[in-house]
Coordinates of C-alpha atoms in Angstrom, one line a residue:
M1 CA 23.7 40.9 53.1
A2 CA 21.8 39.7 56.1
H3 CA 19.3 36.9 55.9
P4 CA 15.7 38.1 55.6
S5 CA 13.4 37.7 58.5
G6 CA 10.6 36.1 56.5
P7 CA 10.1 34.1 53.3
S8 CA 10.3 37.2 51.1
G9 CA 12.4 39.2 53.6
P10 CA 13.5 42.5 52.0
L11 CA 12.5 41.4 48.5
L12 CA 9.4 43.6 48.2
R13 CA 10.7 46.5 50.2
G14 CA 12.5 47.8 47.1
E15 CA 11.7 48.1 43.4
P16 CA 12.3 45.1 41.2
E17 CA 15.8 45.0 39.9
S18 CA 17.4 42.6 37.4
Y19 CA 20.8 41.2 38.5
W20 CA 21.9 41.3 34.9
L21 CA 21.1 45.0 34.6
S22 CA 22.6 46.0 37.9
T23 CA 25.9 44.2 37.3
A24 CA 26.3 45.5 33.8
P25 CA 24.6 48.8 34.0
A26 CA 23.9 51.2 31.1
S27 CA 25.8 54.5 31.3
P28 CA 25.5 57.7 29.3
D29 CA 28.9 57.0 27.8
S30 CA 27.8 53.7 26.4
A31 CA 24.6 55.0 24.9
Y32 CA 23.9 54.8 21.2
P33 CA 22.2 57.9 19.7
P34 CA 18.6 57.9 18.6
L35 CA 17.8 57.8 14.9
T36 CA 17.3 61.2 13.5
G37 CA 16.6 62.7 10.0
T38 CA 15.2 61.0 6.9
G39 CA 18.2 60.1 4.8
T40 CA 19.5 57.0 6.3
D41 CA 19.7 53.9 4.0
V42 CA 20.9 50.4 4.9
D43 CA 20.6 46.9 3.6
V44 CA 18.7 45.6 6.7
A45 CA 16.8 47.4 9.5
V46 CA 16.4 45.3 12.6
I47 CA 13.7 46.5 15.0
G48 CA 14.5 45.4 18.5
G49 CA 17.7 45.2 20.5
G50 CA 17.4 42.0 22.5
V51 CA 19.0 38.7 21.9
A52 CA 17.1 37.9 18.7
G53 CA 17.6 41.4 17.2
L54 CA 21.3 41.8 18.1
S55 CA 22.1 38.2 17.0
T56 CA 20.4 38.8 13.7
A57 CA 22.1 42.1 13.1
W58 CA 25.6 40.7 14.1
E59 CA 25.2 37.7 11.8
L60 CA 24.1 40.0 8.9
A61 CA 27.0 42.4 9.4
R62 CA 29.4 39.5 9.5
A63 CA 27.9 38.4 6.2
G64 CA 28.7 41.8 4.7
R65 CA 25.3 43.5 5.0
S66 CA 24.9 47.1 6.2
V67 CA 22.7 47.0 9.2
A68 CA 20.9 49.4 11.6
V69 CA 19.3 48.3 14.9
L70 CA 16.4 50.4 16.2
E71 CA 15.7 49.9 20.0
A72 CA 12.8 51.6 21.8
G73 CA 14.8 51.7 25.1
R74 CA 18.3 50.5 25.8
I75 CA 19.8 47.4 24.1
A76 CA 19.8 44.2 26.0
A77 CA 17.7 45.8 28.8
G78 CA 14.2 44.7 27.9
V79 CA 13.0 41.1 28.0
T80 CA 16.5 39.8 27.4
G81 CA 17.8 41.9 30.4
H82 CA 15.3 40.0 32.6
T83 CA 15.8 36.4 31.4
T84 CA 17.2 33.6 33.5
A85 CA 19.8 33.1 30.7
K86 CA 19.9 29.4 30.2
V87 CA 21.2 28.4 26.8
T88 CA 20.1 24.9 26.1
A89 CA 18.4 22.7 23.5
L90 CA 16.4 20.9 26.3
H91 CA 13.1 22.8 26.4
G92 CA 11.0 21.2 29.0
L93 CA 9.0 18.4 27.5
V94 CA 9.0 19.7 24.0
Y95 CA 10.4 16.7 22.0
A96 CA 7.7 14.2 22.8
R97 CA 5.1 16.8 21.8
L98 CA 7.0 17.6 18.6
R99 CA 7.3 14.0 17.7
R100 CA 3.5 13.7 17.9
T101 CA 2.7 16.9 16.0
R102 CA 5.6 17.3 13.6
G103 CA 6.8 13.7 13.4
P104 CA 10.4 12.5 14.1
E105 CA 11.9 14.6 11.4
G106 CA 10.4 17.8 12.8
A107 CA 11.7 17.0 16.2
R108 CA 15.1 16.2 14.8
L109 CA 15.2 19.6 12.9
Y110 CA 14.2 21.4 16.1
A111 CA 16.9 19.7 18.1
R112 CA 19.6 20.3 15.5
S113 CA 18.8 24.0 15.1
Q114 CA 18.7 24.6 18.8
A115 CA 21.8 22.6 19.6
E116 CA 23.7 24.5 16.9
A117 CA 22.5 27.7 18.5
V118 CA 24.0 26.6 21.8
E119 CA 27.3 26.0 20.3
R120 CA 27.1 29.3 18.4
V121 CA 27.0 31.2 21.7
A122 CA 30.1 29.4 22.9
E123 CA 31.9 30.1 19.5
V124 CA 30.9 33.8 19.4
A125 CA 31.8 34.3 23.1
A126 CA 35.3 32.9 22.4
L127 CA 35.7 34.9 19.2
L128 CA 34.8 38.2 20.9
E129 CA 36.6 37.3 24.1
A130 CA 33.4 38.3 25.9
D131 CA 33.7 38.3 29.6
C132 CA 30.2 36.9 30.0
E133 CA 30.6 34.3 32.8
L134 CA 30.0 31.5 30.3
E135 CA 29.8 28.1 32.0
R136 CA 29.1 24.5 30.8
R137 CA 26.4 22.8 32.8
P138 CA 24.0 19.9 32.4
A139 CA 20.3 20.8 31.9
F140 CA 17.5 18.8 33.5
T141 CA 13.7 18.6 33.1
Y142 CA 12.4 16.9 36.2
V143 CA 9.3 15.8 38.1
T144 CA 8.8 15.1 41.8
R145 CA 5.6 13.2 41.4
P146 CA 5.8 9.4 40.8
E147 CA 3.0 9.6 38.2
G148 CA 5.2 11.9 36.1
R149 CA 7.9 9.3 35.4
G150 CA 6.2 8.1 32.3
E151 CA 6.2 11.5 30.5
V152 CA 9.8 12.1 31.5
R153 CA 10.9 8.7 30.1
E154 CA 9.0 9.5 26.9
E155 CA 10.7 12.9 26.7
A156 CA 14.1 11.3 27.2
N157 CA 13.4 8.8 24.4
A158 CA 12.0 11.5 22.1
A159 CA 15.0 13.8 22.7
A160 CA 17.4 11.0 22.0
Q161 CA 15.6 10.0 18.9
A162 CA 15.8 13.7 17.8
G163 CA 19.6 13.4 18.0
L164 CA 20.4 14.9 21.4
D165 CA 22.6 13.0 23.9
A166 CA 19.7 13.0 26.4
T167 CA 19.3 10.4 29.1
Y168 CA 16.7 9.4 31.7
V169 CA 18.0 9.7 35.3
E170 CA 16.6 9.6 38.8
R171 CA 19.3 11.5 40.6
T172 CA 20.3 15.2 40.2
G173 CA 22.3 17.7 42.1
L174 CA 19.2 19.3 43.7
P175 CA 19.0 19.1 47.5
Y176 CA 15.6 17.6 47.3
R177 CA 14.2 14.4 45.9
V178 CA 13.1 14.1 42.3
E179 CA 11.3 11.1 40.8
A180 CA 12.8 11.3 37.3
A181 CA 14.5 13.7 35.0
V182 CA 15.8 14.1 31.5
R183 CA 19.5 15.1 31.5
L184 CA 21.4 16.8 28.7
D185 CA 25.1 17.6 29.3
D186 CA 27.3 20.4 28.0
Q187 CA 24.7 23.1 27.9
L188 CA 25.5 26.8 28.6
Q189 CA 24.6 29.5 31.1
F190 CA 25.9 33.0 30.9
H191 CA 25.5 36.7 31.8
P192 CA 23.2 37.7 28.9
R193 CA 23.8 41.4 29.0
K194 CA 27.6 41.1 29.1
Y195 CA 27.4 38.8 26.1
L196 CA 25.1 41.1 24.1
L197 CA 27.0 44.2 24.9
A198 CA 30.1 42.5 23.5
L199 CA 28.1 41.6 20.4
A200 CA 26.9 45.2 20.1
R201 CA 30.5 46.6 20.2
D202 CA 31.6 44.2 17.6
L203 CA 28.6 45.0 15.4
V204 CA 29.5 48.7 15.5
A205 CA 33.2 47.8 14.7
R206 CA 31.9 46.0 11.6
G207 CA 30.1 49.1 10.4
G208 CA 26.7 48.4 11.9
A209 CA 24.6 51.2 13.5
L210 CA 22.8 51.0 16.8
H211 CA 20.1 53.5 17.7
E212 CA 18.6 53.5 21.3
H213 CA 15.6 55.4 22.5
T214 CA 14.2 55.0 19.0
R215 CA 10.6 53.6 19.0
V216 CA 9.4 52.4 15.6
T217 CA 5.7 53.2 14.9
G218 CA 5.4 52.7 11.2
L219 CA 6.5 50.2 8.5
D220 CA 5.9 50.6 4.8
E221 CA 6.7 47.4 2.9
G222 CA 7.6 49.1 -0.4
T223 CA 10.7 48.9 -2.5
P224 CA 12.7 49.8 -0.5
C225 CA 10.9 49.4 2.9
R226 CA 10.5 52.5 5.0
V227 CA 10.6 52.5 8.8
T228 CA 9.3 55.5 10.7
T229 CA 9.8 56.4 14.4
A230 CA 7.7 58.2 17.0
D231 CA 10.0 61.2 16.6
G232 CA 9.5 61.4 12.8
A233 CA 12.8 59.9 11.7
V234 CA 12.8 57.7 8.6
L235 CA 15.1 54.8 7.7
T236 CA 15.0 53.0 4.3
A237 CA 16.1 49.4 4.0
R238 CA 15.8 46.6 1.5
D239 CA 14.8 44.2 4.3
V240 CA 13.3 44.8 7.7
V241 CA 13.4 42.3 10.6
V242 CA 10.8 42.7 13.4
A243 CA 12.4 41.3 16.5
T244 CA 10.5 43.1 19.2
H245 CA 9.7 40.0 21.3
Y246 CA 6.0 40.5 20.5
P247 CA 5.6 42.0 17.0
V248 CA 4.6 45.7 17.1
F249 CA 2.7 45.4 13.8
D250 CA -0.5 43.4 13.5
R251 CA -0.7 43.0 9.7
A252 CA 0.3 39.3 10.0
L253 CA -2.3 38.7 12.8
L254 CA 0.3 36.9 14.8
F255 CA -1.2 38.3 18.0
A256 CA -3.9 35.6 17.5
R257 CA -1.2 32.9 17.7
L258 CA 0.8 34.2 20.6
S259 CA 0.0 34.0 24.3
P260 CA 1.9 36.2 26.7
R261 CA 3.1 34.9 30.0
R262 CA 5.0 36.4 32.9
E263 CA 7.2 34.6 35.4
L264 CA 8.8 35.9 38.6
V265 CA 12.5 35.6 39.6
V266 CA 14.1 35.7 43.0
T267 CA 17.8 35.5 43.5
G268 CA 20.1 35.1 46.5
T269 CA 23.5 33.8 47.4
V270 CA 24.3 30.3 48.8
P271 CA 27.6 28.8 49.8
A272 CA 29.5 27.5 46.8
D273 CA 29.3 23.9 48.1
Q274 CA 25.5 24.1 47.9
D275 CA 25.5 24.9 44.2
P276 CA 23.1 22.4 42.5
G277 CA 25.5 22.1 39.6
G278 CA 23.1 22.4 36.7
M279 CA 20.1 24.1 35.2
Y280 CA 16.7 22.6 36.3
I281 CA 13.1 23.1 35.4
T282 CA 9.8 21.5 36.2
S283 CA 6.3 22.5 35.1
E284 CA 5.0 21.6 38.6
G285 CA 3.7 24.3 40.9
G286 CA 3.3 26.9 38.1
T287 CA 6.8 26.2 36.9
R288 CA 10.0 26.1 39.0
S289 CA 13.4 26.8 37.5
V290 CA 16.7 26.8 39.3
R291 CA 20.2 27.6 38.2
S292 CA 23.3 29.3 39.7
A293 CA 25.8 31.9 38.5
P294 CA 29.3 33.0 39.7
Y295 CA 29.3 35.4 42.6
G296 CA 32.7 35.3 44.3
D297 CA 33.8 35.1 48.0
G298 CA 33.0 31.4 48.2
R299 CA 29.3 31.9 47.2
R300 CA 27.1 31.3 44.2
L301 CA 24.1 33.3 43.1
L302 CA 21.0 31.1 43.0
I303 CA 18.4 32.1 40.4
V304 CA 14.9 30.7 41.0
T305 CA 12.1 31.3 38.6
G306 CA 8.4 30.4 38.5
E307 CA 4.8 31.4 39.3
S308 CA 3.7 31.6 35.7
F309 CA 0.7 33.9 35.1
K310 CA -1.0 36.1 32.5
P311 CA 0.0 39.7 32.6
G312 CA -2.5 41.8 34.6
T313 CA -4.3 38.7 36.2
A314 CA -2.5 38.0 39.4
D315 CA -1.6 39.2 42.9
V316 CA 2.1 39.5 42.0
A317 CA 3.2 40.3 45.5
A318 CA 1.7 37.1 46.9
R319 CA 3.3 35.1 44.1
F320 CA 6.7 36.6 44.9
E321 CA 6.2 35.5 48.5
R322 CA 5.3 31.9 47.4
L323 CA 8.3 31.7 45.1
A324 CA 10.7 33.0 47.8
A325 CA 9.1 30.6 50.4
W326 CA 9.6 27.7 48.0
A327 CA 13.3 28.7 47.5
R328 CA 13.9 29.0 51.2
E329 CA 12.3 25.7 52.0
R330 CA 14.7 23.9 49.6
F331 CA 17.8 26.1 50.1
P332 CA 17.5 27.2 53.8
S333 CA 20.8 29.2 53.7
I334 CA 19.8 31.4 50.8
A335 CA 20.4 35.1 51.4
F336 CA 18.0 37.0 49.1
D337 CA 19.2 40.0 47.3
R338 CA 17.1 40.8 44.2
H339 CA 13.8 40.1 42.5
W340 CA 12.3 40.9 39.1
A341 CA 9.9 39.4 36.5
T342 CA 10.3 38.3 33.0
Q343 CA 7.8 37.9 30.1
D344 CA 7.6 35.3 27.3
N345 CA 5.3 34.6 24.4
D346 CA 4.1 31.1 23.7
S347 CA 3.0 30.2 20.2
T348 CA -0.2 28.2 20.0
D349 CA 1.6 25.3 18.2
T350 CA 4.7 25.2 20.4
V351 CA 7.3 26.2 17.8
P352 CA 8.7 29.8 17.5
L353 CA 7.6 31.9 14.5
V354 CA 10.8 32.9 12.6
G355 CA 10.8 33.8 8.9
A356 CA 8.7 35.8 6.4
F357 CA 6.4 38.2 8.3
H358 CA 3.2 37.2 6.4
P359 CA 2.2 35.3 3.3
R360 CA 2.8 38.2 0.9
A361 CA 6.0 39.4 2.5
R362 CA 9.1 39.6 0.3
H363 CA 11.4 41.7 2.4
T364 CA 9.9 41.8 5.9
W365 CA 10.8 39.2 8.5
V366 CA 9.8 38.3 12.1
A367 CA 11.2 36.4 15.1
T368 CA 8.8 35.8 18.0
G369 CA 7.1 33.1 20.1
F370 CA 10.2 31.6 21.8
G371 CA 8.1 30.2 24.7
G372 CA 10.6 30.9 27.4
W373 CA 13.6 29.6 25.5
G374 CA 14.7 32.9 23.8
M375 CA 18.4 32.5 24.5
S376 CA 18.9 29.6 22.1
G377 CA 15.9 30.6 20.1
G378 CA 17.1 34.1 19.5
V379 CA 20.5 33.0 18.4
M380 CA 18.9 30.4 16.1
A381 CA 16.6 33.1 14.7
G382 CA 19.6 35.3 13.9
R383 CA 21.3 32.6 11.9
L384 CA 18.1 31.5 10.2
L385 CA 17.0 35.0 9.1
T386 CA 20.5 35.8 7.8
E387 CA 20.3 32.7 5.6
L388 CA 16.8 33.6 4.4
I389 CA 17.7 37.2 3.6
G390 CA 20.7 35.9 1.7
G391 CA 18.4 33.7 -0.5
R392 CA 19.3 30.4 1.2
R393 CA 16.9 28.1 3.0
P394 CA 18.2 25.9 5.9
P395 CA 16.6 22.5 6.4
W396 CA 14.6 23.8 9.4
A397 CA 13.2 26.9 7.7
D398 CA 9.8 25.3 7.1
L399 CA 9.5 24.2 10.7
Y400 CA 9.7 27.8 12.0
D401 CA 8.0 29.5 9.0
P402 CA 5.3 31.9 10.4
R403 CA 3.2 31.2 7.3
R404 CA 3.0 27.5 8.0
L405 CA -0.6 26.4 7.3
W406 CA -0.2 22.7 7.9
T407 CA -0.2 23.2 11.7
Q408 CA -3.5 25.2 11.8
V409 CA -5.7 22.1 12.5
R410 CA -3.3 20.8 15.2
E411 CA -3.1 24.2 16.9
A412 CA -6.8 24.9 16.7
P413 CA -7.6 23.9 20.3
A414 CA -4.9 26.1 21.8
F415 CA -5.8 28.9 19.3
L416 CA -9.4 28.8 20.4
R417 CA -8.5 28.7 24.1
H418 CA -6.3 31.8 23.7
Q419 CA -9.0 33.7 21.7
T420 CA -11.7 32.8 24.3
E421 CA -9.4 34.2 27.1
V422 CA -8.9 37.4 25.1
A423 CA -12.6 37.7 24.5
R424 CA -13.4 37.2 28.2
H425 CA -11.1 40.0 29.1
F426 CA -12.2 42.3 26.3
V427 CA -15.9 41.9 27.3
G428 CA -15.9 40.9 30.9
D429 CA -13.4 43.5 32.2
R430 CA -15.7 46.2 30.9
L431 CA -18.3 45.1 33.4
R432 CA -16.1 46.0 36.4
P433 CA -18.0 48.1 39.0
G434 CA -16.6 51.5 40.0
G435 CA -17.3 55.2 40.0
A436 CA -15.9 58.6 40.6
D437 CA -16.0 58.0 44.3
A438 CA -13.6 55.0 43.9
V439 CA -10.8 57.4 43.0
A440 CA -10.7 58.8 46.6
G441 CA -10.4 55.2 47.9
I442 CA -7.2 54.3 46.0
A443 CA -4.4 54.0 48.6
P444 CA -0.9 55.5 48.0
G445 CA 1.3 53.2 45.9
T446 CA -1.6 51.3 44.4
G447 CA -3.7 51.6 41.2
E448 CA -7.3 50.7 40.2
V449 CA -9.4 50.8 37.1
V450 CA -12.5 52.8 37.8
R451 CA -15.4 54.4 35.9
V452 CA -15.2 58.2 35.7
H453 CA -18.0 59.9 33.7
G454 CA -18.8 56.6 32.0
R455 CA -15.2 55.9 30.9
H456 CA -12.8 53.3 32.2
C457 CA -10.0 55.2 33.8
A458 CA -6.7 53.7 35.2
V459 CA -5.7 55.7 38.3
Y460 CA -2.5 55.3 40.2
R461 CA -1.9 57.2 43.4
D462 CA 1.8 57.8 44.1
E463 CA 3.4 57.8 47.6
D464 CA 2.9 61.5 48.0
G465 CA -0.9 61.0 47.5
T466 CA -1.2 62.5 44.0
A467 CA -3.5 60.6 41.7
H468 CA -2.3 60.0 38.1
A469 CA -5.0 59.0 35.6
V470 CA -4.8 57.5 32.2
S471 CA -7.1 55.8 29.8
A472 CA -7.6 52.1 30.8
R473 CA -7.8 51.0 27.2
C474 CA -4.6 49.4 25.9
T475 CA -3.5 51.3 22.8
H476 CA -2.8 48.0 21.0
L477 CA -6.3 46.5 20.5
G478 CA -8.3 48.1 23.3
C479 CA -8.4 45.6 26.1
L480 CA -8.6 47.0 29.6
V481 CA -5.4 47.1 31.6
A482 CA -5.0 46.0 35.2
F483 CA -2.5 47.2 37.8
N484 CA 0.5 45.1 38.9
A485 CA 1.2 46.6 42.4
A486 CA 4.5 44.7 42.9
E487 CA 6.0 46.1 39.7
R488 CA 4.0 49.3 39.6
A489 CA 2.8 48.9 36.0
W490 CA -0.4 48.7 34.0
E491 CA -0.6 45.4 32.2
C492 CA -2.8 44.2 29.3
P493 CA -4.0 40.7 30.0
C494 CA -4.9 40.1 26.3
H495 CA -1.5 40.6 24.5
G496 CA 0.9 41.6 27.2
S497 CA 1.5 45.3 26.6
R498 CA 2.8 47.1 29.8
F499 CA 2.7 50.7 30.7
A500 CA 4.2 52.9 33.5
P501 CA 1.9 54.6 36.0
D502 CA 1.9 57.7 33.8
G503 CA 1.0 55.7 30.7
A504 CA 4.4 55.5 29.0
V505 CA 5.0 52.3 27.1
L506 CA 7.2 49.8 28.9
Q507 CA 6.6 46.8 26.7
G508 CA 4.9 46.2 23.4
P509 CA 3.1 45.2 21.2
A510 CA 1.6 48.7 22.0
V511 CA 3.7 51.5 20.6
R512 CA 1.6 54.5 21.9
P513 CA 1.2 55.5 25.5
L514 CA -2.0 55.5 27.4
E515 CA -3.8 58.8 27.0
R516 CA -3.5 61.0 30.1
W517 CA -6.8 62.1 31.7
E518 CA -7.8 64.5 34.5
V519 CA -10.1 63.2 37.2
G520 CA -11.5 64.9 40.2
E521 CA -11.0 63.7 43.7

């Protein structure tokens, strides 16, 4: 591929495309049928076919449970299909924070559970002989500012105290200067979709069921539980696991403890001798993450992630350009080939929420809030939930328990900041100016929220000039959506639901599409 003529080059000339999806594409022959009928009965129903859902289902099937996975789209094609796929127990600067908020024992349990998840990926990949481009690489958390040395040294000490073989270093394989970094060797990177497709095949071979294009819209926590879909199918199960990245049911009020965040990804090839030889992340500049992947022909694929922002709140095209410019400045020979975006949910108290769905839950479980570290977190969740469903309680169960009350005081400032931001959008966005005449001013390929006959209307004009109008109220909790022109999607800034221009659900927690409206020109 020719080098681009500018910082972003051809990136924004085409639609966003995940490298993982394009190099392990879904085909009709590999599709799993939607759930139909009302007579299906299993031990465990798993809602969500990403890394957390598939890992949980596979672990349960291996333990002898009958399992069915229900996925709204295609398995391993949602959030997991757009990850940067770093599998590591080094999660930014988390251990110093955990040592302060959970004590040394809490940090130690977090480190042990995450490190075991890393090794579980290597073990399963070998067991299944998965051709998933698994590589061992060191992971680094670094700073380029001299004033950041202290926090990096503190993190290295905290991670080591937690049981990781972490070290403080001042040299890395990056082609630019860093002031300090935490280094953790023998971590993993892989092709997430190839790994999960292998997991899915083995799950079916063990008697598990997979159902794609099956959007779950109802959950009855009876005995047994009953799961219903948008098409009217019903599945009964003794236990139900909600692993939809952001929970699609609000009965646990977890939406108040989760903050959605999007990050952008640009990829391109570099000569193999320019491979930085590790996985790197810094919180500077709105986050910058770098790692490479096999590509062939004497080249490596460079994967650069960053520009963290709330869904529906940013000029995404400009952010793509900034990220591409940053990558080109530091890797001048990069030949860009793809770009896409990923979405994560941060819990207000740092630790993922994995365990019983709510205080009164007996047979419903949840896995969410992985904070950008869903590869190790999702595998950890699969093992933890399998143990809990089997009546066993690993040492770190309390650490991840969604019902934990002892962290409420500690997480209060983050909780209040999140709720203040949600309230600002819920109220302030309704004061947007606009009117019927604004519809005519919407350019092809763009979208705007306008007022039509007193109602907020989300209008997208396609390249042919036809206007497509839907309700601007998110079907989750009613916040107003905003248009992401770079990805051509309506996004909710409150809880991260995303919709296609015609209102179809792209990403939850919403499960219902935006209502279609008619507007005059």
